[in-house]
PDB file of C-alpha atoms and ligand atoms in Angstrom:
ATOM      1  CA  UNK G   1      71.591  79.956 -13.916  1.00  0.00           C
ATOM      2  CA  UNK G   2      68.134  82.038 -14.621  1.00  0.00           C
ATOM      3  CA  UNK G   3      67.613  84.734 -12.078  1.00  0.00           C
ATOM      4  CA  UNK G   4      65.281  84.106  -8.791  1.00  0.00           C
ATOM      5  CA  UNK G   5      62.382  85.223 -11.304  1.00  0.00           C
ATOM      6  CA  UNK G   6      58.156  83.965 -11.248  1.00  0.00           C
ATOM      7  CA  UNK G   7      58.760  80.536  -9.817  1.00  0.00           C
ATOM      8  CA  UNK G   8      55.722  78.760 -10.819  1.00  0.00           C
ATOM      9  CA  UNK G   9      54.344  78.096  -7.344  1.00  0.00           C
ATOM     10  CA  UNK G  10      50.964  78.124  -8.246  1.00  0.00           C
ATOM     11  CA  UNK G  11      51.208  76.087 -11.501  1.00  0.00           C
ATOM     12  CA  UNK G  12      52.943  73.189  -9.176  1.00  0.00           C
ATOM     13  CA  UNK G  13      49.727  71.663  -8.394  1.00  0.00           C
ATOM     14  CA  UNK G  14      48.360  72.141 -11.472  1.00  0.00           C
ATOM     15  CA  UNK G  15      51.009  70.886 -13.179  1.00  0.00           C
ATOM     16  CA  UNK G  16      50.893  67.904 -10.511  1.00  0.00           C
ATOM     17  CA  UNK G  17      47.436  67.006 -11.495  1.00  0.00           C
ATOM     18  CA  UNK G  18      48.189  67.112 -14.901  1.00  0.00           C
ATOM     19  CA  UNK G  19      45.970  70.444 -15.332  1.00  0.00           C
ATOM     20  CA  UNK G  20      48.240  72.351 -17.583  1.00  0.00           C
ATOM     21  CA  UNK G  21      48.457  72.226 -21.466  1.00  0.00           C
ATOM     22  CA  UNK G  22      51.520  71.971 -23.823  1.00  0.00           C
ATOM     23  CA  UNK G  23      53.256  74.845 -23.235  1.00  0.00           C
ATOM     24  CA  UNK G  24      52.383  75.755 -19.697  1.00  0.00           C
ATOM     25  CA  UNK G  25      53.546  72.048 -18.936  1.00  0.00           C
ATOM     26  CA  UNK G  26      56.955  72.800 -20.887  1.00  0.00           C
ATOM     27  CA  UNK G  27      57.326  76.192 -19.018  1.00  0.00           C
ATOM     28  CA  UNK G  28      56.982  74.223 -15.881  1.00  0.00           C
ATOM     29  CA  UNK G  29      59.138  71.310 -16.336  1.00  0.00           C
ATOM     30  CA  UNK G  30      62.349  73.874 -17.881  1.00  0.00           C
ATOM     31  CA  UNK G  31      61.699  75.558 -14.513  1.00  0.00           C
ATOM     32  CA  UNK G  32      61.971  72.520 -12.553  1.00  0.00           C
ATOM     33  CA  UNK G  33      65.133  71.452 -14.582  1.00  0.00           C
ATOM     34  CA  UNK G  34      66.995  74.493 -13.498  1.00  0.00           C
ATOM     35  CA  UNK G  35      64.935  75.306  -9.782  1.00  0.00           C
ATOM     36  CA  UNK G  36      66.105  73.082  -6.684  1.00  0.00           C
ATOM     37  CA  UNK G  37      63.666  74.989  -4.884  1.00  0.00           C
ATOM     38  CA  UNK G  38      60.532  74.264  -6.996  1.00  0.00           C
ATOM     39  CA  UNK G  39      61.503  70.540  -7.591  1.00  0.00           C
ATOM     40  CA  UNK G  40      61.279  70.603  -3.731  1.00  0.00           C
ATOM     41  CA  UNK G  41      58.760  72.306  -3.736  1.00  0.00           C
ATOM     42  CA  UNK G  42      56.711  69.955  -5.897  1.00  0.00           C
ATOM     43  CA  UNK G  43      58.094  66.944  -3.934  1.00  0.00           C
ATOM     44  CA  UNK G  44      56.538  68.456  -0.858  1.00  0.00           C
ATOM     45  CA  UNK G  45      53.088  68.603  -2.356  1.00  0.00           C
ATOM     46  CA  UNK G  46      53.272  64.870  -4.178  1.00  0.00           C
ATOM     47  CA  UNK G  47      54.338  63.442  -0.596  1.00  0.00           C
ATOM     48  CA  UNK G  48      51.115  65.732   0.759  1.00  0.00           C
ATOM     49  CA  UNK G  49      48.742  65.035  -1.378  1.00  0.00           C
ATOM     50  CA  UNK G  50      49.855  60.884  -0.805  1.00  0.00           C
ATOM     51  CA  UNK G  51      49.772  61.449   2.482  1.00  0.00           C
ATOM     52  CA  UNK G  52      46.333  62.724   2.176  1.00  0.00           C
ATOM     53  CA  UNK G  53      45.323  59.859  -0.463  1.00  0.00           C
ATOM     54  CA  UNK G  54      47.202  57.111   1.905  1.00  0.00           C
ATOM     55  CA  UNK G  55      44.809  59.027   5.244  1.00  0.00           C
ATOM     56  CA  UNK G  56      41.903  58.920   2.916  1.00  0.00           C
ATOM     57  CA  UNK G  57      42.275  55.305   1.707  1.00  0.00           C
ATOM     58  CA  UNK G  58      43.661  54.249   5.678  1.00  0.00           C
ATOM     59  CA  UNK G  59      40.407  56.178   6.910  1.00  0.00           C
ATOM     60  CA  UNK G  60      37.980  54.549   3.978  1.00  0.00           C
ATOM     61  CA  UNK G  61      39.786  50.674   4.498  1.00  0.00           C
ATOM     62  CA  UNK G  62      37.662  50.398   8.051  1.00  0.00           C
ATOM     63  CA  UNK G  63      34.740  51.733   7.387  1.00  0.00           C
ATOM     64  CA  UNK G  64      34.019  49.470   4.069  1.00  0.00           C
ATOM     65  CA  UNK G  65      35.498  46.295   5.854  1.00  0.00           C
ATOM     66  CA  UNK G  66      32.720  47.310   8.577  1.00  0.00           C
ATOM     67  CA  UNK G  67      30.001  47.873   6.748  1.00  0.00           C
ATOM     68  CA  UNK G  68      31.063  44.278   5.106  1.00  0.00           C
ATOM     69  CA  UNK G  69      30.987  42.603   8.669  1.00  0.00           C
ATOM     70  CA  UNK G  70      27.673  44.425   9.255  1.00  0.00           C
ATOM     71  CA  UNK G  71      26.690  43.193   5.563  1.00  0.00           C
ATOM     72  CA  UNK G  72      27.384  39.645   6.602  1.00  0.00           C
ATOM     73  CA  UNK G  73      25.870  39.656   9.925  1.00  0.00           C
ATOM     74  CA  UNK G  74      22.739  41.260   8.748  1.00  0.00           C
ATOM     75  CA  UNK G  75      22.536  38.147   5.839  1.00  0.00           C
ATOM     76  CA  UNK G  76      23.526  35.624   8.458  1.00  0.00           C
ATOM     77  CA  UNK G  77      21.106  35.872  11.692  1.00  0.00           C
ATOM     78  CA  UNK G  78      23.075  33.435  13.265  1.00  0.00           C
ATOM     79  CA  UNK G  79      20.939  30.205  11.924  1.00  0.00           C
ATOM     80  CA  UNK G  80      24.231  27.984  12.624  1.00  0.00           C
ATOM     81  CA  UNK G  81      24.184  27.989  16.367  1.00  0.00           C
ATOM     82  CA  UNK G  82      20.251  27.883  16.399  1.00  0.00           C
ATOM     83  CA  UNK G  83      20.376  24.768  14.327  1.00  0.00           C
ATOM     84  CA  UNK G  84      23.284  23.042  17.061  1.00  0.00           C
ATOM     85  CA  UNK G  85      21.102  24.212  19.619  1.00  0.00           C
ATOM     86  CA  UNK G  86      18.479  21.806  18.381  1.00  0.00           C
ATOM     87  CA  UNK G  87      20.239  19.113  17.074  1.00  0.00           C
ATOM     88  CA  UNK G  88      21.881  19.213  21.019  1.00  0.00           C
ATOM     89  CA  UNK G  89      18.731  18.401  22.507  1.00  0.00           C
ATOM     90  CA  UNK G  90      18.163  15.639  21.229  1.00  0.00           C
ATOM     91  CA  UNK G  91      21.025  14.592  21.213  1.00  0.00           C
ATOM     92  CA  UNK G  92      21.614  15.265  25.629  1.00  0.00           C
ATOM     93  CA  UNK G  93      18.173  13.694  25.479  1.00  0.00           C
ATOM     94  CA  UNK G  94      19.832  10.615  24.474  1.00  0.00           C
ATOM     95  CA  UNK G  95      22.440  10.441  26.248  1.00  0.00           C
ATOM     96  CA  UNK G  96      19.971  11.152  29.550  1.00  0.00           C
ATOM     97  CA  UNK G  97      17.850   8.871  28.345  1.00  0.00           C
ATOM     98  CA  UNK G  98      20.698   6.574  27.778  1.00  0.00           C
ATOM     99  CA  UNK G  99      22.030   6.717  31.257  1.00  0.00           C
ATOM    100  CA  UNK G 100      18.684   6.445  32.927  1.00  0.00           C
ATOM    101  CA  UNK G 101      18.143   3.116  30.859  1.00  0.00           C
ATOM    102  CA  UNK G 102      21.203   1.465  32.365  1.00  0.00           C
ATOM    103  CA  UNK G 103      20.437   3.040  35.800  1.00  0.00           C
ATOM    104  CA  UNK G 104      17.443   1.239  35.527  1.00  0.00           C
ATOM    105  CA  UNK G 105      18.650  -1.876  33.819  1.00  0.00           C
ATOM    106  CA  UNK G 106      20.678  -2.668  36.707  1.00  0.00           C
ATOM    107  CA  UNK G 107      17.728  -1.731  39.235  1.00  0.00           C
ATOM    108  CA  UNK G 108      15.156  -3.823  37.205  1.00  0.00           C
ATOM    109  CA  UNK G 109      18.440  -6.746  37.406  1.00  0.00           C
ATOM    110  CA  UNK G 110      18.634  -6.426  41.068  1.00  0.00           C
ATOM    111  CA  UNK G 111      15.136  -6.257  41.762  1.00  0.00           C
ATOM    112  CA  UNK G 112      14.472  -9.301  39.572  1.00  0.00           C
ATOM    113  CA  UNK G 113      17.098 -11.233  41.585  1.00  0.00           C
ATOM    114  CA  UNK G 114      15.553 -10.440  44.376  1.00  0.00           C
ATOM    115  CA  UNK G 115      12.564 -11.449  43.194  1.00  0.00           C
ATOM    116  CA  UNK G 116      13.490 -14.940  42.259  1.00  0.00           C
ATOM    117  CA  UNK G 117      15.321 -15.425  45.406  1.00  0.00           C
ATOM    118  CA  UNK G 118      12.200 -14.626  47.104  1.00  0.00           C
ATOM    119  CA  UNK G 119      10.117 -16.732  44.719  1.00  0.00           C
ATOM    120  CA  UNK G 120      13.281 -19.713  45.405  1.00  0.00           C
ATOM    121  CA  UNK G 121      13.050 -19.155  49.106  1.00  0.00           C
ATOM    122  CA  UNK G 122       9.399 -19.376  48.788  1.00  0.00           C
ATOM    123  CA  UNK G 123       8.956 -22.103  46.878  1.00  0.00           C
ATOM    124  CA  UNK G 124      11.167 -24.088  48.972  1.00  0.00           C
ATOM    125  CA  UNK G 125       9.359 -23.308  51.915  1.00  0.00           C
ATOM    126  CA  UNK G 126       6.108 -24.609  50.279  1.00  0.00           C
ATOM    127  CA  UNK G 127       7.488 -27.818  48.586  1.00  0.00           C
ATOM    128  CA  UNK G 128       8.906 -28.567  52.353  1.00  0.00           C
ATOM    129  CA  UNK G 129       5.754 -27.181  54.093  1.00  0.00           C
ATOM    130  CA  UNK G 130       3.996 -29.697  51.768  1.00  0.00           C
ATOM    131  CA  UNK G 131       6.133 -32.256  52.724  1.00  0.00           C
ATOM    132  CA  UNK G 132       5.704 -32.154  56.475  1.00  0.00           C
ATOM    133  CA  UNK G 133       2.387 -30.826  56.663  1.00  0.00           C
ATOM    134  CA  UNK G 134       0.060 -32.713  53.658  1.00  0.00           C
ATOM    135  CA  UNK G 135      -2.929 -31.822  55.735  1.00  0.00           C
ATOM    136  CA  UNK G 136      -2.405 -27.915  54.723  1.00  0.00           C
ATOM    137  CA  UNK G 137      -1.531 -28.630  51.323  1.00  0.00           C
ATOM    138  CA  UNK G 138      -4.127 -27.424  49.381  1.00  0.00           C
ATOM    139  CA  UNK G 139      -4.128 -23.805  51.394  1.00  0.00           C
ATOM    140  CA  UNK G 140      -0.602 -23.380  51.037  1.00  0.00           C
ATOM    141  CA  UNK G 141      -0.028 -24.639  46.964  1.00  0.00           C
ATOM    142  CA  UNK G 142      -3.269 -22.176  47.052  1.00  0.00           C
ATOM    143  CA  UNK G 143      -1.170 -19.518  49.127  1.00  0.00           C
ATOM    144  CA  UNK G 144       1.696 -20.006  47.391  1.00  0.00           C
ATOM    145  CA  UNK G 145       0.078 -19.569  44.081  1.00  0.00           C
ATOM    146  CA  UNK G 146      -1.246 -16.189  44.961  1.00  0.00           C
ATOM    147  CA  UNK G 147       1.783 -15.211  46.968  1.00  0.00           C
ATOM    148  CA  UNK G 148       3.234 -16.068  42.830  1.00  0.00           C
ATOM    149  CA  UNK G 149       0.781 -14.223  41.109  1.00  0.00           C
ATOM    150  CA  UNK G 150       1.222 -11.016  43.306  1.00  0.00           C
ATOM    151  CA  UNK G 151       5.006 -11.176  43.201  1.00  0.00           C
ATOM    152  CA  UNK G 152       4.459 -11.667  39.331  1.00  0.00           C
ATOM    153  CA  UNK G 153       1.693  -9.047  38.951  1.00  0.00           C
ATOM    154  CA  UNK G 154       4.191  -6.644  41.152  1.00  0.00           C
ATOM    155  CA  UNK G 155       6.812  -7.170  38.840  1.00  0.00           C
ATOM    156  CA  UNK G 156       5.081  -6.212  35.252  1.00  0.00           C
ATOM    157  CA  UNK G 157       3.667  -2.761  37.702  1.00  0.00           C
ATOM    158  CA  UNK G 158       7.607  -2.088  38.219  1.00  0.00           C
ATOM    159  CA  UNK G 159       8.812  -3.493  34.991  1.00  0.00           C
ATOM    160  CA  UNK G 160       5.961  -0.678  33.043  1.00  0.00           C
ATOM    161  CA  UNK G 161       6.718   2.020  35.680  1.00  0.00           C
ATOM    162  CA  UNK G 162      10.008   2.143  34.564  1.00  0.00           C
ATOM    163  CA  UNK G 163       9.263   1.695  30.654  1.00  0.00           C
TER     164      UNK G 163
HETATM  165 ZN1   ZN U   1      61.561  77.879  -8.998  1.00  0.00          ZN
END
């Protein structure tokens, strides 16, 4: 074995970074063949300097990823949700609007059966009014009649209204 002479510390990372010409490169390497302590040696400083790449790339991974999400937020200011938003209120319009129609579908229905059996009742009462009392006939078809057209006129008021 060669004696503990000039280890080539200092041409390591040279030689590492493929720095080193012909010769020095051949000097190196028939060190390395025969050192345990410089192969080592250079070891140490390839796992360093991939440490320090692998840190570097680890550190530089985040920051381009976030500048991507802050890329793509910047391009997208949220139109997506604004556009639902819209298209929702129409939409809950509808459905209000829905709701409030059969609400008052079924209000208009019982206030039209009332309405008949009030016009029914009345009309009953007249015919048999008539009947028994021929004398008042003319008021009461008269009364009747504009008891009719109020109940009617009443009726298209609350029928619009609730249009
Ligand atoms: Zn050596």
């Amino acid at each position: 074995m060669t004696n503990m002479i000039n280890h080539p510390d200092e041409r390591l990372s040279a030689y590492m970074d493929d720095e080193l010409n012909e010769t020095e490169r051949l000097e190196v390497e028939h060190h390395l063949a025969s050192c345990e302590r410089c192969r080592e040696l250079l070891e140490d400083l390839l796992g360093l300097r991939q440490a320090v790449v692998g840190a570097y790339e680890h550190i530089q991974a985040p920051n381009e990823l976030e500048s991507r999400i802050l890329q793509a937020l910047a391009q997208k200011p949220t139109p997506e949700p604004a556009a639902k938003g819209w298209l929702s209120i129409p939409l809950v319009s509808l459905a209000l609007l829905s709701v409030l129609l059969i609400m008052a579908g079924t209000v208009i229905v019982k206030m039209l059966s009332g309405v008949v059996k009030v016009l029914i009742a009345l009309l009953y009462f007249v015919s048999h009014f008539i009947a028994t009392a021929p004398v008042l006939s003319g008021l009461t078809i008269l009364l009747a009649v504009g008891v009719l057209m109020l109940s009617g006129y009443s009726l298209r008021q609350l029928l619009l209204s609730n249009e």
